[in-house]
Amino acid sequence: MKPHLHGKRGADLLHDPLLNKGTAFTEAERDALGLRGLLPPHIASQDEQVARVLETVRRKPTDLERYIYLISLQERNENLFYRLVTDNVTEMMPLIYTPTVGLACQRYAFIFRRPRGLFISIRDRGRVKQILQNWPHADVRMIVVTDGERILGLGDLGANGMGIPVGKLSLYTACAGVAPEQTLPVMLDVGTDNAAFLKDPNYIGTSLPRERGPAYDALVAEFVEGVQEIFPRACIQFEDFGNANAFRLLQEYRTRVCSFNDDIQGTAGVTLAGIYSALRLSRGQLARQRFLFLGAGEAGIGIGELVVEALRSEGIAEDVARRQCWYVDSKGLVVSRRTDLAPHKRRFAHDHPGAASLLAAVEDLQPTMLIGVSGMPATFTEPVVRAMARLNPHPVIFALSNPTSKAECTAEQAYTWSDGRAIFASGSPFPDVTFQGRTFKPGQGNNSYIFPGVGLGVIVSQANRVTDEMFFVAAKVLASLVTEQDLATGRIFPDLQRIREVSAAIATAVAKVAFQRGLTDMLCPEDLPARVRAQMYEPTYPNYI
Ligand code: NAD
């Protein structure tokens, strides 16, 4: 089928990033579409263009410069941008997402060239629907929305956090083939408590302290209602909200609206997959594991809840399953005698004495798996890792805090301090580590293994809710795609280059859940895997004539 040009020709065509092919417009297209003379004479293939832009990216002096170049390529030519990212996903993902996106958000005012997505400020109450109607694309299927309060592990970056929804949605397209025009990044700018930004005349957001009262809830509610009316088939992904709002909003909307929180549920999915792979390496059983989390926020509690689901699926009673999960937060071990615990932590507060430190908790509880989701770097110290290695033949050490500078320990430290026995994964990528002649490929517990596939499955099945079961099946599918060769190098996730195959398999499994549980009005097509594949956008140039 020929793509619709909406009557565009000449310079208008070159300036539409969804249609532009740059130097790849053919002779015939140049004649028919009024492009002759507007482009240099050499006609390039898309492969030649990819090689050229890849070289340009590599020649840039810093990752931030690479990010800026890639975003401007996306603004010019989306097909070429996505071809580049899809074909080189391992190299490009850290540039368009964590860790580089964190730096980009910190400097957003100086990087900002063209707006992308919708900015809805606290001053826009009463006109959110109008703003949604300003979006130029009607068939929005996936929205990523943030209020910028907890950007990666970097804290409150206010409206500068827009880099996150933009980046996440690029990953939906690159990793799962969600069509770019079906994605919508949204920033709910409710002010910021970032003191430096409030004083900075270049700050791009509303220079007011962050709204935390009823006006905040009213803005979110107006946004969600507006989306249901204007984009009724859209799924809303809540992203990088501070944890007081994240848990509340998830509770509020998950049973009423097609929505989920990737920091809580997506993280849980990818980490559970990592846990299943680690068990293949250690030949252990889930029922026999004891988990100690450093950090009891969105990521930590989300993982714990999904681990409980997984244990229950193996016939273990919920209270027994919960006692396999222990938490240390900024105030120490999470135990029932503490009076300062938020509701999401209370479900994991056990009747037990406190612990003076993480090391003391490790010695006391003897966990088999240590999972860092605290945003606090260098907290998995040498004594902590050595204690894990003394207690376990294959200590599982996941240092998931992002960006790289926040990781609880490095890959090299985990392998060195455990004498090469650790099963390690991190949130941001680490380079390979050679220890005593053996080369380890540290796995990246990257949410991108999970959320794009889940989103695609929701889109394909037109599911009206996103459930925990969907993340559970996504984790199982992801773990099943880890090969023996991956495991042999210590890698507990599939090669990122296989991400589209992974996303397609996850989408199929997620869609099946939607059909089985009656979460859609659609009937399950007979050829579901083929239907999923057919839905996936391919970043190749169409012929226009
Ligand atoms: P959050 O703010 O909800 O939770 C942070 C938790 O860490 C809180 O419970 C806090 O009490 C605890 N904490 C803070 N300082 C501590 C200390 N010194 N010792 C022990 N605990 C401490 O944040 P979150 O959403 O849970 O994210 C936490 C980290 O996990 C971030 O760095 C984030 O980037 C990372 N993360 C990684 C992935 C991934 O790798 N796939 C996914 C999501 C989040």
Coordinates of N, CA and C in Angstrom, one line a residue, residues 91-265:
E91 N 24.5 -0.3 20.4 CA 25.3 0.9 20.4 C 24.5 2.1 20.7
M92 N 23.3 2.1 20.1 CA 22.4 3.4 20.1 C 21.6 3.5 21.4
M93 N 21.2 2.4 22.0 CA 20.3 2.5 23.1 C 20.9 3.3 24.3
P94 N 22.2 3.1 24.6 CA 22.7 3.9 25.7 C 22.8 5.4 25.3
L95 N 22.7 5.7 24.0 CA 22.8 7.1 23.6 C 21.5 7.8 23.6
I96 N 20.4 7.0 23.2 CA 19.1 7.7 23.2 C 18.3 7.4 24.5
Y97 N 18.8 6.5 25.3 CA 18.2 6.3 26.6 C 19.3 6.3 27.7
T98 N 19.0 5.6 28.8 CA 20.0 5.7 29.9 C 21.3 5.0 29.5
P99 N 22.5 5.6 29.8 CA 22.7 6.7 30.7 C 22.6 8.1 30.1
T100 N 22.8 8.2 28.7 CA 23.0 9.6 28.2 C 21.8 10.5 28.3
V101 N 20.6 9.9 28.3 CA 19.4 10.7 28.4 C 19.3 11.4 29.7
G102 N 19.9 10.8 30.7 CA 20.0 11.5 32.1 C 20.7 12.8 32.0
L103 N 21.9 12.8 31.3 CA 22.7 14.0 31.1 C 21.9 15.0 30.3
A104 N 21.3 14.4 29.2 CA 20.5 15.3 28.3 C 19.4 16.0 29.1
C105 N 18.7 15.4 30.0 CA 17.7 16.0 30.8 C 18.3 17.1 31.7
Q106 N 19.4 16.8 32.3 CA 20.0 17.8 33.1 C 20.4 19.1 32.4
R107 N 20.7 18.9 31.1 CA 21.1 20.1 30.2 C 20.0 20.4 29.2
Y108 N 18.8 20.1 29.5 CA 17.7 20.1 28.4 C 17.6 21.5 27.8
A109 N 17.7 22.5 28.7 CA 17.5 23.9 28.2 C 18.4 24.2 27.1
F110 N 19.6 23.6 27.1 CA 20.6 24.0 26.1 C 20.6 23.1 24.9
I111 N 19.8 22.0 25.0 CA 19.8 21.0 24.0 C 18.5 21.2 23.2
F112 N 17.5 21.8 23.8 CA 16.2 22.0 23.3 C 16.3 22.7 21.9
R113 N 15.8 22.1 20.9 CA 15.8 22.7 19.6 C 14.3 22.8 19.1
R114 N 13.7 21.6 18.9 CA 12.3 21.6 18.4 C 11.5 20.9 19.5
P115 N 10.3 21.4 19.8 CA 9.5 20.6 20.8 C 9.1 19.3 20.3
R116 N 9.0 18.3 21.2 CA 8.5 17.0 20.8 C 7.6 16.6 21.9
G117 N 6.3 16.2 21.6 CA 5.4 15.8 22.6 C 4.6 17.0 23.1
L118 N 3.8 16.8 24.1 CA 2.9 17.8 24.7 C 3.4 18.2 26.1
F119 N 3.5 19.5 26.3 CA 3.8 20.0 27.6 C 2.4 20.5 28.2
I120 N 2.0 20.0 29.3 CA 0.8 20.4 30.0 C 1.2 20.9 31.4
S121 N 0.9 22.2 31.6 CA 1.4 22.7 32.9 C 0.3 22.9 33.9
I122 N 0.7 23.1 35.1 CA -0.3 23.2 36.2 C -1.3 24.4 35.9
R123 N -0.8 25.3 35.1 CA -1.6 26.5 34.7 C -2.6 26.1 33.7
D124 N -2.5 24.9 33.1 CA -3.4 24.6 32.0 C -4.7 23.9 32.5
R125 N -4.9 23.8 33.8 CA -6.1 23.2 34.3 C -7.3 23.8 33.6
G126 N -8.3 22.9 33.2 CA -9.5 23.4 32.5 C -9.3 23.4 31.0
R127 N -8.1 23.3 30.5 CA -8.0 23.3 29.0 C -7.1 22.1 28.6
V128 N -7.0 21.1 29.3 CA -6.2 19.9 28.9 C -6.7 19.3 27.7
K129 N -8.0 19.1 27.6 CA -8.6 18.5 26.4 C -8.2 19.3 25.1
Q130 N -8.3 20.6 25.2 CA -7.9 21.4 24.1 C -6.4 21.1 23.7
I131 N -5.6 21.0 24.7 CA -4.2 20.8 24.4 C -4.0 19.4 23.7
L132 N -4.7 18.4 24.2 CA -4.6 17.1 23.6 C -5.1 17.2 22.1
Q133 N -6.1 18.0 21.9 CA -6.6 18.1 20.5 C -5.6 18.8 19.6
N134 N -4.6 19.5 20.2 CA -3.6 20.2 19.3 C -2.6 19.2 18.8
W135 N -2.6 18.0 19.3 CA -1.6 17.0 18.8 C -2.0 16.7 17.4
P136 N -1.0 16.6 16.5 CA -1.3 16.5 15.1 C -1.7 15.1 14.6
H137 N -1.6 14.1 15.5 CA -1.9 12.7 15.0 C -3.1 12.2 15.8
A138 N -4.1 11.6 15.1 CA -5.3 11.2 15.8 C -5.3 9.8 16.4
D139 N -4.5 8.9 15.8 CA -4.6 7.5 16.2 C -3.5 7.2 17.2
V140 N -3.5 7.8 18.4 CA -2.4 7.6 19.4 C -2.7 6.3 20.1
R141 N -1.7 5.5 20.2 CA -1.9 4.2 20.9 C -1.1 4.1 22.2
M142 N 0.0 4.8 22.2 CA 0.9 4.6 23.4 C 1.3 6.0 23.9
I143 N 1.0 6.3 25.1 CA 1.4 7.6 25.7 C 2.4 7.3 26.9
V144 N 3.5 8.0 26.9 CA 4.4 8.0 28.1 C 4.3 9.3 28.7
V145 N 3.9 9.4 30.0 CA 3.7 10.6 30.7 C 4.6 10.6 32.0
T146 N 5.2 11.8 32.2 CA 6.0 12.0 33.5 C 5.6 13.3 34.1
D147 N 5.9 13.4 35.4 CA 5.9 14.8 36.0 C 7.3 15.2 36.4
G148 N 8.3 14.4 35.9 CA 9.7 14.8 36.1 C 10.2 14.8 37.5
E149 N 9.5 14.2 38.4 CA 10.0 14.3 39.8 C 11.1 13.3 40.1
R150 N 11.2 12.2 39.5 CA 12.2 11.2 39.8 C 12.8 10.7 38.5
I151 N 13.6 11.5 37.9 CA 14.2 11.1 36.6 C 15.4 10.2 36.7
L152 N 15.2 8.9 36.2 CA 16.2 7.9 36.5 C 16.5 7.9 38.0
G153 N 17.8 7.9 38.3 CA 18.2 8.1 39.8 C 18.6 9.5 40.1
L154 N 18.2 10.5 39.2 CA 18.8 11.8 39.3 C 17.9 12.8 40.0
G155 N 16.7 12.4 40.5 CA 15.8 13.2 41.2 C 14.9 14.1 40.4
D156 N 14.6 15.3 41.0 CA 13.6 16.2 40.4 C 14.2 17.0 39.3
L157 N 13.9 16.7 38.1 CA 14.4 17.6 37.0 C 13.3 18.3 36.3
G158 N 12.1 18.4 36.9 CA 11.0 19.2 36.4 C 10.7 18.9 35.0
A159 N 10.4 20.0 34.2 CA 10.0 19.9 32.8 C 11.2 19.4 32.0
N160 N 12.4 19.5 32.4 CA 13.5 18.9 31.7 C 13.4 17.4 31.5
G161 N 12.6 16.8 32.4 CA 12.4 15.4 32.3 C 11.7 14.9 31.0
M162 N 11.3 15.9 30.1 CA 10.7 15.5 28.9 C 11.5 14.5 28.0
G163 N 12.9 14.6 28.2 CA 13.7 13.7 27.5 C 13.3 12.2 27.7
I164 N 12.8 11.9 28.9 CA 12.5 10.5 29.2 C 11.3 10.0 28.4
P165 N 10.1 10.6 28.4 CA 9.0 10.1 27.5 C 9.4 10.1 26.1
V166 N 10.2 11.1 25.6 CA 10.6 11.1 24.2 C 11.5 9.8 24.0
G167 N 12.4 9.6 24.9 CA 13.4 8.4 24.7 C 12.6 7.1 24.8
K168 N 11.8 7.0 25.8 CA 11.0 5.7 26.0 C 10.2 5.4 24.8
L169 N 9.5 6.4 24.2 CA 8.7 6.1 23.1 C 9.5 5.8 21.8
S170 N 10.7 6.4 21.7 CA 11.6 5.9 20.6 C 11.9 4.5 20.8
L171 N 12.0 4.0 22.0 CA 12.3 2.6 22.2 C 11.1 1.7 21.9
Y172 N 9.9 2.2 22.1 CA 8.7 1.5 21.7 C 8.8 1.2 20.2
T173 N 9.2 2.2 19.5 CA 9.3 2.1 18.0 C 10.4 1.2 17.6
A174 N 11.6 1.5 18.1 CA 12.8 0.8 17.7 C 12.7 -0.7 18.1
C175 N 12.3 -0.9 19.3 CA 12.3 -2.3 19.9 C 11.1 -3.1 19.6
A176 N 10.0 -2.5 19.4 CA 8.7 -3.3 19.2 C 8.0 -2.9 17.9
G177 N 8.5 -1.9 17.2 CA 7.8 -1.5 16.0 C 6.4 -0.8 16.2
V178 N 6.3 -0.1 17.3 CA 5.1 0.7 17.5 C 5.3 1.9 16.5
A179 N 4.3 2.2 15.7 CA 4.5 3.2 14.7 C 4.8 4.6 15.3
P180 N 5.7 5.4 14.8 CA 6.1 6.7 15.5 C 4.8 7.6 15.7
E181 N 4.0 7.6 14.7 CA 2.8 8.5 14.8 C 1.8 8.0 15.8
Q182 N 1.9 6.8 16.3 CA 1.0 6.3 17.3 C 1.5 6.6 18.7
T183 N 2.6 7.3 18.8 CA 3.2 7.5 20.1 C 3.1 9.0 20.5
L184 N 2.9 9.2 21.8 CA 2.8 10.6 22.3 C 3.5 10.8 23.6
P185 N 4.6 11.6 23.6 CA 5.2 11.9 24.9 C 4.5 13.1 25.6
V186 N 4.4 13.0 26.9 CA 3.7 14.1 27.6 C 4.4 14.4 28.9
M187 N 4.6 15.7 29.1 CA 5.2 16.2 30.3 C 4.1 17.0 31.1
L188 N 3.8 16.5 32.3 CA 2.9 17.2 33.2 C 3.8 18.1 34.1
D189 N 3.8 19.4 33.7 CA 4.8 20.3 34.4 C 4.0 20.9 35.6
V190 N 4.3 20.4 36.7 CA 3.6 20.8 37.9 C 4.5 21.6 38.8
G191 N 5.6 22.2 38.2 CA 6.6 22.9 39.0 C 7.7 22.0 39.3
T192 N 8.7 22.5 40.1 CA 9.8 21.7 40.5 C 10.4 22.1 41.8
D193 N 10.9 21.2 42.6 CA 11.6 21.5 43.8 C 13.1 21.5 43.6
N194 N 13.5 21.5 42.4 CA 15.0 21.6 42.1 C 15.4 23.0 42.3
A195 N 16.1 23.3 43.4 CA 16.5 24.7 43.7 C 17.3 25.4 42.6
A196 N 18.2 24.6 42.0 CA 19.0 25.2 40.9 C 18.2 25.6 39.7
F197 N 17.2 24.8 39.4 CA 16.3 25.1 38.2 C 15.5 26.4 38.5
L198 N 15.0 26.4 39.8 CA 14.1 27.5 40.1 C 14.8 28.9 40.0
K199 N 16.1 28.8 40.2 CA 16.9 30.1 40.1 C 17.4 30.3 38.7
D200 N 17.3 29.3 37.8 CA 17.9 29.4 36.5 C 17.0 30.1 35.5
P201 N 17.4 31.2 34.9 CA 16.6 31.9 33.9 C 16.4 31.1 32.7
N202 N 17.2 30.1 32.4 CA 17.1 29.2 31.2 C 16.2 28.0 31.4
Y203 N 15.7 27.8 32.6 CA 14.9 26.7 32.9 C 13.6 26.7 32.0
I204 N 13.3 25.5 31.3 CA 12.2 25.5 30.3 C 10.8 25.3 30.9
G205 N 10.8 25.0 32.2 CA 9.4 24.7 32.8 C 8.9 25.9 33.6
T206 N 7.8 25.5 34.4 CA 7.2 26.5 35.2 C 8.0 26.7 36.5
S207 N 8.4 28.0 36.7 CA 9.3 28.2 37.8 C 8.6 28.5 39.1
L208 N 7.9 27.4 39.5 CA 7.2 27.4 40.8 C 7.5 26.2 41.6
P209 N 7.4 26.2 42.9 CA 7.6 24.9 43.6 C 6.6 23.9 43.2
R210 N 7.0 22.7 43.3 CA 6.1 21.5 42.8 C 4.8 21.5 43.5
E211 N 3.7 21.4 42.8 CA 2.4 21.3 43.3 C 2.2 19.9 43.9
R212 N 1.7 19.8 45.1 CA 1.5 18.5 45.7 C 0.1 18.3 46.3
G213 N -0.7 19.3 46.1 CA -2.1 19.2 46.7 C -3.1 18.7 45.8
P214 N -4.4 19.1 46.1 CA -5.5 18.6 45.2 C -5.4 19.1 43.8
A215 N -4.7 20.2 43.6 CA -4.6 20.7 42.2 C -3.8 19.7 41.3
Y216 N -2.8 19.0 42.0 CA -2.0 18.0 41.3 C -2.9 16.9 40.8
D217 N -3.7 16.4 41.8 CA -4.6 15.2 41.4 C -5.6 15.6 40.4
A218 N -6.1 16.9 40.5 CA -7.1 17.3 39.5 C -6.5 17.4 38.1
L219 N -5.2 17.8 38.0 CA -4.6 17.9 36.7 C -4.4 16.5 36.1
V220 N -3.9 15.6 36.9 CA -3.7 14.2 36.4 C -5.1 13.6 36.0
A221 N -6.1 13.9 36.8 CA -7.4 13.3 36.4 C -7.9 13.9 35.1
E222 N -7.7 15.2 35.0 CA -8.2 15.9 33.7 C -7.4 15.3 32.5
F223 N -6.2 15.1 32.7 CA -5.3 14.5 31.7 C -5.9 13.1 31.3
V224 N -6.1 12.3 32.3 CA -6.5 10.9 32.0 C -7.9 10.9 31.3
E225 N -8.8 11.7 31.8 CA -10.1 11.7 31.2 C -10.0 12.3 29.8
G226 N -9.2 13.3 29.6 CA -9.0 13.8 28.3 C -8.5 12.8 27.3
V227 N -7.5 12.0 27.7 CA -6.9 11.0 26.9 C -8.0 10.0 26.5
Q228 N -8.9 9.6 27.5 CA -9.9 8.6 27.2 C -10.9 9.1 26.1
E229 N -11.1 10.4 26.2 CA -12.0 11.0 25.2 C -11.4 11.2 23.8
I230 N -10.2 11.8 23.8 CA -9.5 12.2 22.5 C -8.8 11.0 21.9
F231 N -8.2 10.2 22.7 CA -7.4 9.0 22.2 C -7.9 7.7 22.9
P232 N -9.1 7.3 22.6 CA -9.7 6.2 23.4 C -9.0 4.9 23.3
R233 N -8.1 4.7 22.3 CA -7.4 3.4 22.2 C -6.0 3.5 22.7
A234 N -5.7 4.6 23.4 CA -4.3 4.8 23.9 C -4.1 4.1 25.3
C235 N -2.9 3.5 25.4 CA -2.5 3.0 26.7 C -1.6 4.1 27.4
I236 N -1.8 4.3 28.6 CA -0.9 5.4 29.3 C 0.1 4.7 30.2
Q237 N 1.4 5.0 29.9 CA 2.5 4.5 30.7 C 2.9 5.7 31.6
F238 N 2.8 5.5 32.9 CA 3.3 6.5 33.9 C 4.8 6.2 34.1
E239 N 5.6 7.3 34.0 CA 7.0 7.1 34.0 C 7.7 8.2 34.9
D240 N 8.6 7.7 35.7 CA 9.5 8.5 36.5 C 8.7 9.6 37.4
F241 N 7.6 9.1 38.0 CA 7.0 9.9 39.0 C 7.7 9.6 40.3
G242 N 7.6 10.6 41.3 CA 8.2 10.3 42.6 C 7.4 9.2 43.2
N243 N 7.9 8.5 44.2 CA 7.2 7.3 44.6 C 5.9 7.5 45.4
A244 N 5.8 8.7 46.0 CA 4.5 8.9 46.7 C 3.4 9.0 45.7
N245 N 3.6 9.6 44.6 CA 2.6 9.7 43.5 C 2.5 8.4 42.7
A246 N 3.6 7.8 42.4 CA 3.7 6.6 41.5 C 2.8 5.5 42.0
F247 N 2.9 5.1 43.3 CA 2.1 4.0 43.8 C 0.6 4.4 43.8
R248 N 0.4 5.7 44.3 CA -1.0 6.1 44.4 C -1.7 6.2 43.0
L249 N -1.0 6.7 42.0 CA -1.6 6.9 40.7 C -1.9 5.5 40.1
L250 N -0.9 4.6 40.3 CA -1.1 3.2 39.8 C -2.3 2.6 40.4
Q251 N -2.5 2.7 41.7 CA -3.6 2.1 42.4 C -4.9 2.8 41.8
E252 N -4.8 4.1 41.7 CA -6.0 4.8 41.3 C -6.5 4.4 39.9
Y253 N -5.6 4.3 38.9 CA -6.0 4.2 37.5 C -5.9 2.8 36.9
R254 N -5.1 1.9 37.5 CA -4.9 0.6 36.8 C -6.1 -0.2 36.6
T255 N -7.1 -0.1 37.6 CA -8.3 -0.9 37.4 C -9.4 -0.2 36.6
R256 N -9.2 1.1 36.3 CA -10.2 1.8 35.5 C -9.8 2.1 34.1
V257 N -8.4 2.2 33.9 CA -7.9 2.8 32.6 C -6.8 1.8 32.1
C258 N -6.6 1.8 30.8 CA -5.5 1.0 30.2 C -4.2 1.7 30.6
S259 N -3.6 1.3 31.6 CA -2.4 2.1 32.1 C -1.5 1.2 32.9
F260 N -0.2 1.6 33.0 CA 0.7 0.9 33.9 C 1.8 1.8 34.3
N261 N 2.7 1.3 35.2 CA 3.8 2.1 35.6 C 5.1 1.3 35.3
D262 N 5.9 1.8 34.4 CA 7.0 1.0 34.0 C 8.1 0.9 35.1
D263 N 8.2 1.9 35.9 CA 9.2 1.9 37.0 C 8.9 0.8 38.0
I264 N 7.6 0.6 38.2 CA 7.2 -0.5 39.2 C 7.1 -1.8 38.4
Q265 N 6.2 -1.9 37.4 CA 5.9 -3.1 36.8 C 6.9 -3.6 35.7

